[in-house]
GROMACS .gro file of C-alpha atoms in nm:
model
  347
    1UNK     CA    1  -5.149  -0.830   8.589
    2UNK     CA    2  -4.776  -0.739   8.459
    3UNK     CA    3  -4.673  -0.572   8.795
    4UNK     CA    4  -4.769  -0.870   9.001
    5UNK     CA    5  -4.574  -1.085   8.788
    6UNK     CA    6  -4.281  -0.929   8.797
    7UNK     CA    7  -4.346  -0.868   9.240
    8UNK     CA    8  -4.397  -1.216   9.287
    9UNK     CA    9  -4.107  -1.428   9.033
   10UNK     CA   10  -3.875  -1.125   8.974
   11UNK     CA   11  -3.945  -1.119   8.546
   12UNK     CA   12  -3.960  -0.806   8.358
   13UNK     CA   13  -4.217  -0.718   8.111
   14UNK     CA   14  -4.136  -0.896   7.836
   15UNK     CA   15  -4.143  -0.682   7.503
   16UNK     CA   16  -4.136  -0.877   7.130
   17UNK     CA   17  -3.952  -0.742   6.883
   18UNK     CA   18  -4.018  -0.787   6.444
   19UNK     CA   19  -3.792  -0.676   6.238
   20UNK     CA   20  -3.511  -0.830   5.980
   21UNK     CA   21  -3.331  -1.047   6.243
   22UNK     CA   22  -3.115  -1.344   6.236
   23UNK     CA   23  -2.994  -1.324   5.867
   24UNK     CA   24  -2.652  -1.151   5.981
   25UNK     CA   25  -2.765  -0.811   5.815
   26UNK     CA   26  -2.489  -0.568   5.925
   27UNK     CA   27  -2.774  -0.301   5.987
   28UNK     CA   28  -3.076  -0.505   6.115
   29UNK     CA   29  -2.855  -0.662   6.397
   30UNK     CA   30  -2.741  -0.314   6.498
   31UNK     CA   31  -3.052  -0.268   6.551
   32UNK     CA   32  -3.076  -0.538   6.832
   33UNK     CA   33  -2.767  -0.361   6.976
   34UNK     CA   34  -2.952  -0.082   7.020
   35UNK     CA   35  -3.235  -0.266   7.180
   36UNK     CA   36  -3.028  -0.427   7.465
   37UNK     CA   37  -2.874  -0.100   7.529
   38UNK     CA   38  -3.137   0.129   7.590
   39UNK     CA   39  -3.408  -0.153   7.679
   40UNK     CA   40  -3.260  -0.433   7.851
   41UNK     CA   41  -3.257  -0.302   8.171
   42UNK     CA   42  -3.642  -0.292   8.223
   43UNK     CA   43  -3.714  -0.572   8.008
   44UNK     CA   44  -3.722  -0.904   7.902
   45UNK     CA   45  -3.609  -0.926   7.510
   46UNK     CA   46  -3.738  -1.146   7.239
   47UNK     CA   47  -3.814  -1.189   6.900
   48UNK     CA   48  -4.118  -1.254   6.766
   49UNK     CA   49  -4.077  -1.432   6.441
   50UNK     CA   50  -3.836  -1.694   6.552
   51UNK     CA   51  -3.674  -1.900   6.202
   52UNK     CA   52  -3.565  -1.761   5.883
   53UNK     CA   53  -3.818  -1.924   5.607
   54UNK     CA   54  -4.127  -1.950   5.608
   55UNK     CA   55  -4.374  -1.969   5.803
   56UNK     CA   56  -4.101  -1.746   6.005
   57UNK     CA   57  -4.324  -1.902   6.333
   58UNK     CA   58  -4.203  -2.160   6.478
   59UNK     CA   59  -4.592  -2.163   6.696
   60UNK     CA   60  -4.875  -1.964   6.596
   61UNK     CA   61  -4.854  -1.606   6.638
   62UNK     CA   62  -5.126  -1.488   6.826
   63UNK     CA   63  -4.944  -1.769   7.101
   64UNK     CA   64  -4.635  -1.572   7.091
   65UNK     CA   65  -4.774  -1.249   7.114
   66UNK     CA   66  -4.988  -1.388   7.409
   67UNK     CA   67  -4.685  -1.417   7.602
   68UNK     CA   68  -4.507  -1.041   7.613
   69UNK     CA   69  -4.643  -0.743   7.713
   70UNK     CA   70  -4.555  -0.450   7.431
   71UNK     CA   71  -4.389  -0.461   7.052
   72UNK     CA   72  -4.190  -0.312   6.887
   73UNK     CA   73  -4.135  -0.315   6.543
   74UNK     CA   74  -3.850  -0.223   6.328
   75UNK     CA   75  -3.652  -0.105   6.191
   76UNK     CA   76  -3.509  -0.048   5.832
   77UNK     CA   77  -3.718  -0.075   5.488
   78UNK     CA   78  -4.009  -0.249   5.634
   79UNK     CA   79  -4.304  -0.046   5.539
   80UNK     CA   80  -4.304  -0.135   5.187
   81UNK     CA   81  -4.538   0.026   4.929
   82UNK     CA   82  -4.563  -0.287   4.701
   83UNK     CA   83  -4.585  -0.521   5.008
   84UNK     CA   84  -4.661  -0.611   5.345
   85UNK     CA   85  -4.467  -0.863   5.564
   86UNK     CA   86  -4.601  -1.073   5.796
   87UNK     CA   87  -4.221  -1.070   6.004
   88UNK     CA   88  -4.323  -0.760   6.077
   89UNK     CA   89  -4.727  -0.603   6.039
   90UNK     CA   90  -4.924  -0.919   6.187
   91UNK     CA   91  -5.275  -0.817   6.245
   92UNK     CA   92  -5.198  -1.064   6.565
   93UNK     CA   93  -4.949  -0.769   6.698
   94UNK     CA   94  -5.200  -0.508   6.756
   95UNK     CA   95  -5.338  -0.713   7.030
   96UNK     CA   96  -5.090  -0.566   7.257
   97UNK     CA   97  -4.926  -0.210   7.296
   98UNK     CA   98  -4.688  -0.103   6.971
   99UNK     CA   99  -4.445   0.100   6.913
  100UNK     CA  100  -4.341   0.113   6.547
  101UNK     CA  101  -3.945   0.283   6.551
  102UNK     CA  102  -3.647   0.337   6.297
  103UNK     CA  103  -3.876   0.221   6.005
  104UNK     CA  104  -3.805   0.339   5.617
  105UNK     CA  105  -4.032   0.381   5.329
  106UNK     CA  106  -3.804   0.258   4.998
  107UNK     CA  107  -3.913   0.464   4.749
  108UNK     CA  108  -3.798   0.297   4.390
  109UNK     CA  109  -3.745   0.492   4.066
  110UNK     CA  110  -3.749   0.130   3.915
  111UNK     CA  111  -4.054  -0.005   3.944
  112UNK     CA  112  -4.018  -0.292   3.663
  113UNK     CA  113  -3.971  -0.589   3.949
  114UNK     CA  114  -4.250  -0.568   4.097
  115UNK     CA  115  -4.219  -0.314   4.358
  116UNK     CA  116  -4.453  -0.051   4.182
  117UNK     CA  117  -4.695   0.121   4.472
  118UNK     CA  118  -4.987  -0.096   4.511
  119UNK     CA  119  -5.321   0.122   4.658
  120UNK     CA  120  -5.410  -0.208   4.793
  121UNK     CA  121  -5.099  -0.268   5.013
  122UNK     CA  122  -5.109   0.091   5.113
  123UNK     CA  123  -5.421   0.026   5.258
  124UNK     CA  124  -5.311  -0.251   5.490
  125UNK     CA  125  -5.030  -0.013   5.602
  126UNK     CA  126  -5.280   0.257   5.688
  127UNK     CA  127  -5.562  -0.007   5.889
  128UNK     CA  128  -5.263  -0.113   6.046
  129UNK     CA  129  -5.108   0.191   6.165
  130UNK     CA  130  -5.454   0.351   6.250
  131UNK     CA  131  -5.524   0.109   6.487
  132UNK     CA  132  -5.512   0.262   6.883
  133UNK     CA  133  -5.270  -0.033   6.980
  134UNK     CA  134  -4.991   0.171   6.754
  135UNK     CA  135  -4.835   0.380   7.026
  136UNK     CA  136  -4.526   0.524   6.880
  137UNK     CA  137  -4.422   0.567   6.474
  138UNK     CA  138  -4.076   0.683   6.425
  139UNK     CA  139  -3.948   0.702   6.072
  140UNK     CA  140  -3.536   0.741   5.980
  141UNK     CA  141  -3.624   1.029   5.707
  142UNK     CA  142  -3.766   1.313   5.624
  143UNK     CA  143  -3.893   1.139   5.294
  144UNK     CA  144  -4.060   0.852   5.506
  145UNK     CA  145  -4.230   1.032   5.756
  146UNK     CA  146  -4.362   1.269   5.507
  147UNK     CA  147  -4.491   0.913   5.262
  148UNK     CA  148  -4.606   0.793   5.636
  149UNK     CA  149  -4.816   1.067   5.681
  150UNK     CA  150  -4.950   1.121   5.365
  151UNK     CA  151  -5.060   0.738   5.232
  152UNK     CA  152  -5.103   0.597   5.630
  153UNK     CA  153  -5.260   0.891   5.813
  154UNK     CA  154  -5.174   0.750   6.140
  155UNK     CA  155  -5.338   0.818   6.427
  156UNK     CA  156  -5.020   0.880   6.659
  157UNK     CA  157  -4.771   1.192   6.564
  158UNK     CA  158  -4.471   1.074   6.327
  159UNK     CA  159  -4.157   1.100   6.483
  160UNK     CA  160  -3.878   1.135   6.241
  161UNK     CA  161  -3.530   1.136   6.332
  162UNK     CA  162  -3.167   1.036   6.207
  163UNK     CA  163  -3.086   0.602   6.170
  164UNK     CA  164  -3.187   0.486   6.550
  165UNK     CA  165  -2.792   0.331   6.523
  166UNK     CA  166  -2.638   0.643   6.548
  167UNK     CA  167  -2.712   0.578   6.908
  168UNK     CA  168  -2.492   0.265   6.927
  169UNK     CA  169  -2.299   0.293   7.182
  170UNK     CA  170  -1.967   0.202   6.945
  171UNK     CA  171  -1.694   0.000   7.079
  172UNK     CA  172  -1.400   0.168   7.105
  173UNK     CA  173  -1.009   0.197   6.825
  174UNK     CA  174  -0.689   0.280   6.792
  175UNK     CA  175  -0.510   0.408   6.450
  176UNK     CA  176  -0.176   0.417   6.328
  177UNK     CA  177  -0.127   0.762   6.308
  178UNK     CA  178   0.179   0.657   6.003
  179UNK     CA  179  -0.069   0.424   5.816
  180UNK     CA  180  -0.390   0.556   5.583
  181UNK     CA  181  -0.633   0.250   5.564
  182UNK     CA  182  -0.870   0.278   5.301
  183UNK     CA  183  -1.187   0.059   5.408
  184UNK     CA  184  -1.402  -0.149   5.083
  185UNK     CA  185  -1.770  -0.228   5.144
  186UNK     CA  186  -1.960  -0.448   4.924
  187UNK     CA  187  -2.269  -0.641   4.891
  188UNK     CA  188  -2.332  -0.912   4.679
  189UNK     CA  189  -2.658  -0.871   4.446
  190UNK     CA  190  -2.854  -1.128   4.369
  191UNK     CA  191  -2.882  -1.158   3.972
  192UNK     CA  192  -2.617  -0.869   3.943
  193UNK     CA  193  -2.327  -0.877   3.785
  194UNK     CA  194  -2.161  -0.554   3.954
  195UNK     CA  195  -1.828  -0.433   3.811
  196UNK     CA  196  -1.612  -0.336   4.050
  197UNK     CA  197  -1.350  -0.177   3.809
  198UNK     CA  198  -1.373   0.119   3.989
  199UNK     CA  199  -1.322  -0.013   4.351
  200UNK     CA  200  -1.028  -0.145   4.206
  201UNK     CA  201  -0.937   0.122   4.078
  202UNK     CA  202  -0.957   0.351   4.392
  203UNK     CA  203  -0.788   0.054   4.554
  204UNK     CA  204  -0.472   0.058   4.337
  205UNK     CA  205  -0.429   0.452   4.338
  206UNK     CA  206  -0.475   0.407   4.710
  207UNK     CA  207  -0.170   0.151   4.753
  208UNK     CA  208   0.041   0.380   4.527
  209UNK     CA  209   0.017   0.639   4.797
  210UNK     CA  210   0.066   0.411   5.105
  211UNK     CA  211  -0.244   0.347   5.233
  212UNK     CA  212  -0.354  -0.033   5.321
  213UNK     CA  213  -0.653  -0.157   5.188
  214UNK     CA  214  -0.871  -0.358   5.423
  215UNK     CA  215  -1.204  -0.534   5.195
  216UNK     CA  216  -1.503  -0.559   5.524
  217UNK     CA  217  -1.752  -0.858   5.458
  218UNK     CA  218  -2.021  -0.678   5.682
  219UNK     CA  219  -2.277  -0.918   5.735
  220UNK     CA  220  -2.290  -1.237   5.943
  221UNK     CA  221  -2.496  -1.589   5.911
  222UNK     CA  222  -2.574  -1.628   5.539
  223UNK     CA  223  -2.582  -1.256   5.443
  224UNK     CA  224  -2.213  -1.280   5.525
  225UNK     CA  225  -2.228  -1.624   5.337
  226UNK     CA  226  -2.361  -1.427   5.054
  227UNK     CA  227  -2.118  -1.124   4.994
  228UNK     CA  228  -1.809  -1.312   5.114
  229UNK     CA  229  -1.899  -1.529   4.710
  230UNK     CA  230  -1.809  -1.197   4.548
  231UNK     CA  231  -1.493  -1.087   4.751
  232UNK     CA  232  -1.256  -1.214   4.532
  233UNK     CA  233  -1.401  -0.933   4.307
  234UNK     CA  234  -1.187  -0.703   4.458
  235UNK     CA  235  -0.839  -0.769   4.377
  236UNK     CA  236  -0.464  -0.726   4.497
  237UNK     CA  237  -0.316  -0.673   4.831
  238UNK     CA  238  -0.575  -0.640   5.099
  239UNK     CA  239  -0.669  -0.721   5.422
  240UNK     CA  240  -1.016  -0.939   5.419
  241UNK     CA  241  -1.217  -0.892   5.784
  242UNK     CA  242  -1.487  -1.184   5.765
  243UNK     CA  243  -1.645  -1.266   6.080
  244UNK     CA  244  -1.929  -1.345   6.289
  245UNK     CA  245  -1.852  -1.112   6.589
  246UNK     CA  246  -2.069  -0.768   6.497
  247UNK     CA  247  -1.798  -0.594   6.756
  248UNK     CA  248  -1.515  -0.692   6.535
  249UNK     CA  249  -1.673  -0.578   6.212
  250UNK     CA  250  -1.753  -0.308   6.399
  251UNK     CA  251  -1.379  -0.179   6.523
  252UNK     CA  252  -1.244  -0.273   6.108
  253UNK     CA  253  -1.473  -0.009   6.053
  254UNK     CA  254  -1.392   0.243   6.315
  255UNK     CA  255  -1.069   0.161   6.274
  256UNK     CA  256  -1.023   0.287   5.857
  257UNK     CA  257  -0.917   0.660   5.762
  258UNK     CA  258  -1.146   0.652   5.500
  259UNK     CA  259  -1.453   0.365   5.343
  260UNK     CA  260  -1.615   0.364   5.042
  261UNK     CA  261  -1.928   0.114   5.118
  262UNK     CA  262  -2.230   0.020   4.953
  263UNK     CA  263  -2.457  -0.107   5.236
  264UNK     CA  264  -2.587   0.174   5.431
  265UNK     CA  265  -2.498   0.107   5.762
  266UNK     CA  266  -2.195   0.059   5.693
  267UNK     CA  267  -2.175   0.418   5.640
  268UNK     CA  268  -2.418   0.525   5.900
  269UNK     CA  269  -2.146   0.357   6.203
  270UNK     CA  270  -1.849   0.496   5.975
  271UNK     CA  271  -1.970   0.871   6.001
  272UNK     CA  272  -2.000   0.751   6.386
  273UNK     CA  273  -1.691   0.764   6.392
  274UNK     CA  274  -1.590   1.037   6.159
  275UNK     CA  275  -1.488   0.841   5.910
  276UNK     CA  276  -1.544   0.977   5.600
  277UNK     CA  277  -1.767   0.753   5.389
  278UNK     CA  278  -1.882   0.735   5.046
  279UNK     CA  279  -2.169   0.603   4.937
  280UNK     CA  280  -2.181   0.343   4.638
  281UNK     CA  281  -2.518   0.249   4.649
  282UNK     CA  282  -2.673   0.634   4.609
  283UNK     CA  283  -3.041   0.493   4.736
  284UNK     CA  284  -3.295   0.714   4.902
  285UNK     CA  285  -3.225   0.656   5.257
  286UNK     CA  286  -2.817   0.717   5.169
  287UNK     CA  287  -2.878   1.056   5.024
  288UNK     CA  288  -3.199   1.150   5.304
  289UNK     CA  289  -2.844   1.058   5.568
  290UNK     CA  290  -2.608   1.217   5.368
  291UNK     CA  291  -2.831   1.560   5.278
  292UNK     CA  292  -2.842   1.564   5.684
  293UNK     CA  293  -2.509   1.629   5.774
  294UNK     CA  294  -2.454   1.887   5.464
  295UNK     CA  295  -2.199   1.549   5.304
  296UNK     CA  296  -2.354   1.532   4.983
  297UNK     CA  297  -2.004   1.553   4.830
  298UNK     CA  298  -1.995   1.163   4.954
  299UNK     CA  299  -2.269   1.091   4.721
  300UNK     CA  300  -2.113   0.854   4.460
  301UNK     CA  301  -2.199   0.449   4.285
  302UNK     CA  302  -2.002   0.224   4.284
  303UNK     CA  303  -1.906   0.185   3.914
  304UNK     CA  304  -1.867   0.610   3.899
  305UNK     CA  305  -1.553   0.713   3.685
  306UNK     CA  306  -1.482   0.956   3.877
  307UNK     CA  307  -1.447   0.735   4.200
  308UNK     CA  308  -1.042   0.793   4.197
  309UNK     CA  309  -1.084   1.171   4.144
  310UNK     CA  310  -1.270   1.213   4.488
  311UNK     CA  311  -0.965   1.119   4.664
  312UNK     CA  312  -0.835   1.421   4.530
  313UNK     CA  313  -0.782   1.562   4.806
  314UNK     CA  314  -0.892   1.285   5.043
  315UNK     CA  315  -1.293   1.323   5.163
  316UNK     CA  316  -1.256   1.590   5.435
  317UNK     CA  317  -1.340   1.447   5.778
  318UNK     CA  318  -1.694   1.476   5.940
  319UNK     CA  319  -1.827   1.807   6.159
  320UNK     CA  320  -1.826   1.705   6.505
  321UNK     CA  321  -2.079   1.897   6.555
  322UNK     CA  322  -2.352   1.755   6.290
  323UNK     CA  323  -2.226   1.375   6.469
  324UNK     CA  324  -2.330   1.515   6.825
  325UNK     CA  325  -2.657   1.640   6.659
  326UNK     CA  326  -2.698   1.290   6.470
  327UNK     CA  327  -2.622   1.069   6.855
  328UNK     CA  328  -2.861   1.341   7.043
  329UNK     CA  329  -3.154   1.275   6.813
  330UNK     CA  330  -3.144   0.975   6.793
  331UNK     CA  331  -3.121   0.882   7.175
  332UNK     CA  332  -3.378   1.168   7.224
  333UNK     CA  333  -3.603   0.859   6.998
  334UNK     CA  334  -3.532   0.575   7.177
  335UNK     CA  335  -3.568   0.763   7.522
  336UNK     CA  336  -3.949   0.820   7.442
  337UNK     CA  337  -3.957   0.425   7.362
  338UNK     CA  338  -3.865   0.304   7.646
  339UNK     CA  339  -4.020   0.558   7.843
  340UNK     CA  340  -4.378   0.441   7.655
  341UNK     CA  341  -4.315   0.106   7.707
  342UNK     CA  342  -4.350   0.113   8.092
  343UNK     CA  343  -4.654   0.366   7.986
  344UNK     CA  344  -4.836   0.138   7.804
  345UNK     CA  345  -4.737  -0.129   7.982
  346UNK     CA  346  -4.805   0.041   8.274
  347UNK     CA  347  -4.534   0.011   8.574
   0.00000   0.00000   0.00000
C-alpha cells in the first residue's frame, strides 16, 4: 500500500515523531535536526503530539497514527520509572512499526518529589517494549541500557551508543586567535533559587585574565523565556545570546574557548566542537557522557567552591579520537534507524 501510494502520488512514506518537541528545549529540538539530517530525504516527518498542552493531540491519537507508516520515539529522558507519558508511549503507536531511539532512563537519587520507581509503571513499559511492533531500541548510555534490559526485558536487542546529537552536522564557526571566550549556560529550575555566586566568581576571574564572557540562553520558545527570566543573576559585563534560532545558539557554543553548562546538550554540542565544557549539574547522563570520553575532570556543580580553581590552568582540549568515536557510533545508530524504517515500511 505504501509503495503504491508513493508511486502514484510521489508522496514519501510518513514517519511520525514522538518526543518533547516544540517547547524549545535545546536538546529536544536538536533531535529533530538529527532526524531531518538522516531521514528527511527518504521520509516525510510529522509530529504526532501537535499541541503543547494536554491533551497534546488536536485529534484522536488513533487518527493521527493511521496517517503515518512508522513511528520514531525519542530521545531524551522519556523512560521515567515513575511516569508514562502518552506523548511518547501511547498504546495506539503499537499499531505501526515503532523505533525507540536516543532514550535515557533518569535515575534520581532524591525520590522525595514523586519520582521513585513504581512497579506498575515499570510493567507498562515492559508491556510496550515487549510488543512485536517495537523494531528497535537504542539507549544513550550503558546505565539506561541496563535498566531497559533488566526491567523491561524487551524482545529486541537494546543498542547502546552515545547521544544521537553527536551525529549532527554542526555549523562551522570562526574563532578569534586573540580573544578567549568563557561561555555560560544556566537554566531556570522551577521552585528552586539557585545560587550563582561561584559562576559569577569564575566569570570575574576570567574577565580579569582578559577573557570575554558569553551568557547563552540555551532555549527557544517557552523554555527560552523561562531561562531568560533568571539570566540577570549572572552579573557583570557579558555578551547575552538570546535568540529563536537553533543555529545561532549552536554557533555561539562553538565560538567559545571553554563552556560551563547547566544543560546536558550544551555540553554535548560543545564537546563535538572540541570545546571543553564543565558540567554544572552532574546528573547521571552528564556523568555517563564524560565517563565515555575519559573527562571526569569536567564534572563539577554550579555552586562548587572549587569552580574557579578548575581554570588553573584552563580545561584541556578534547582528544580528537574520542570525538570521532562519539560521532561514528551515533551516526551508525541513525543509519541503522533509516535502514530499519525502510525494511519495516517495505520499500
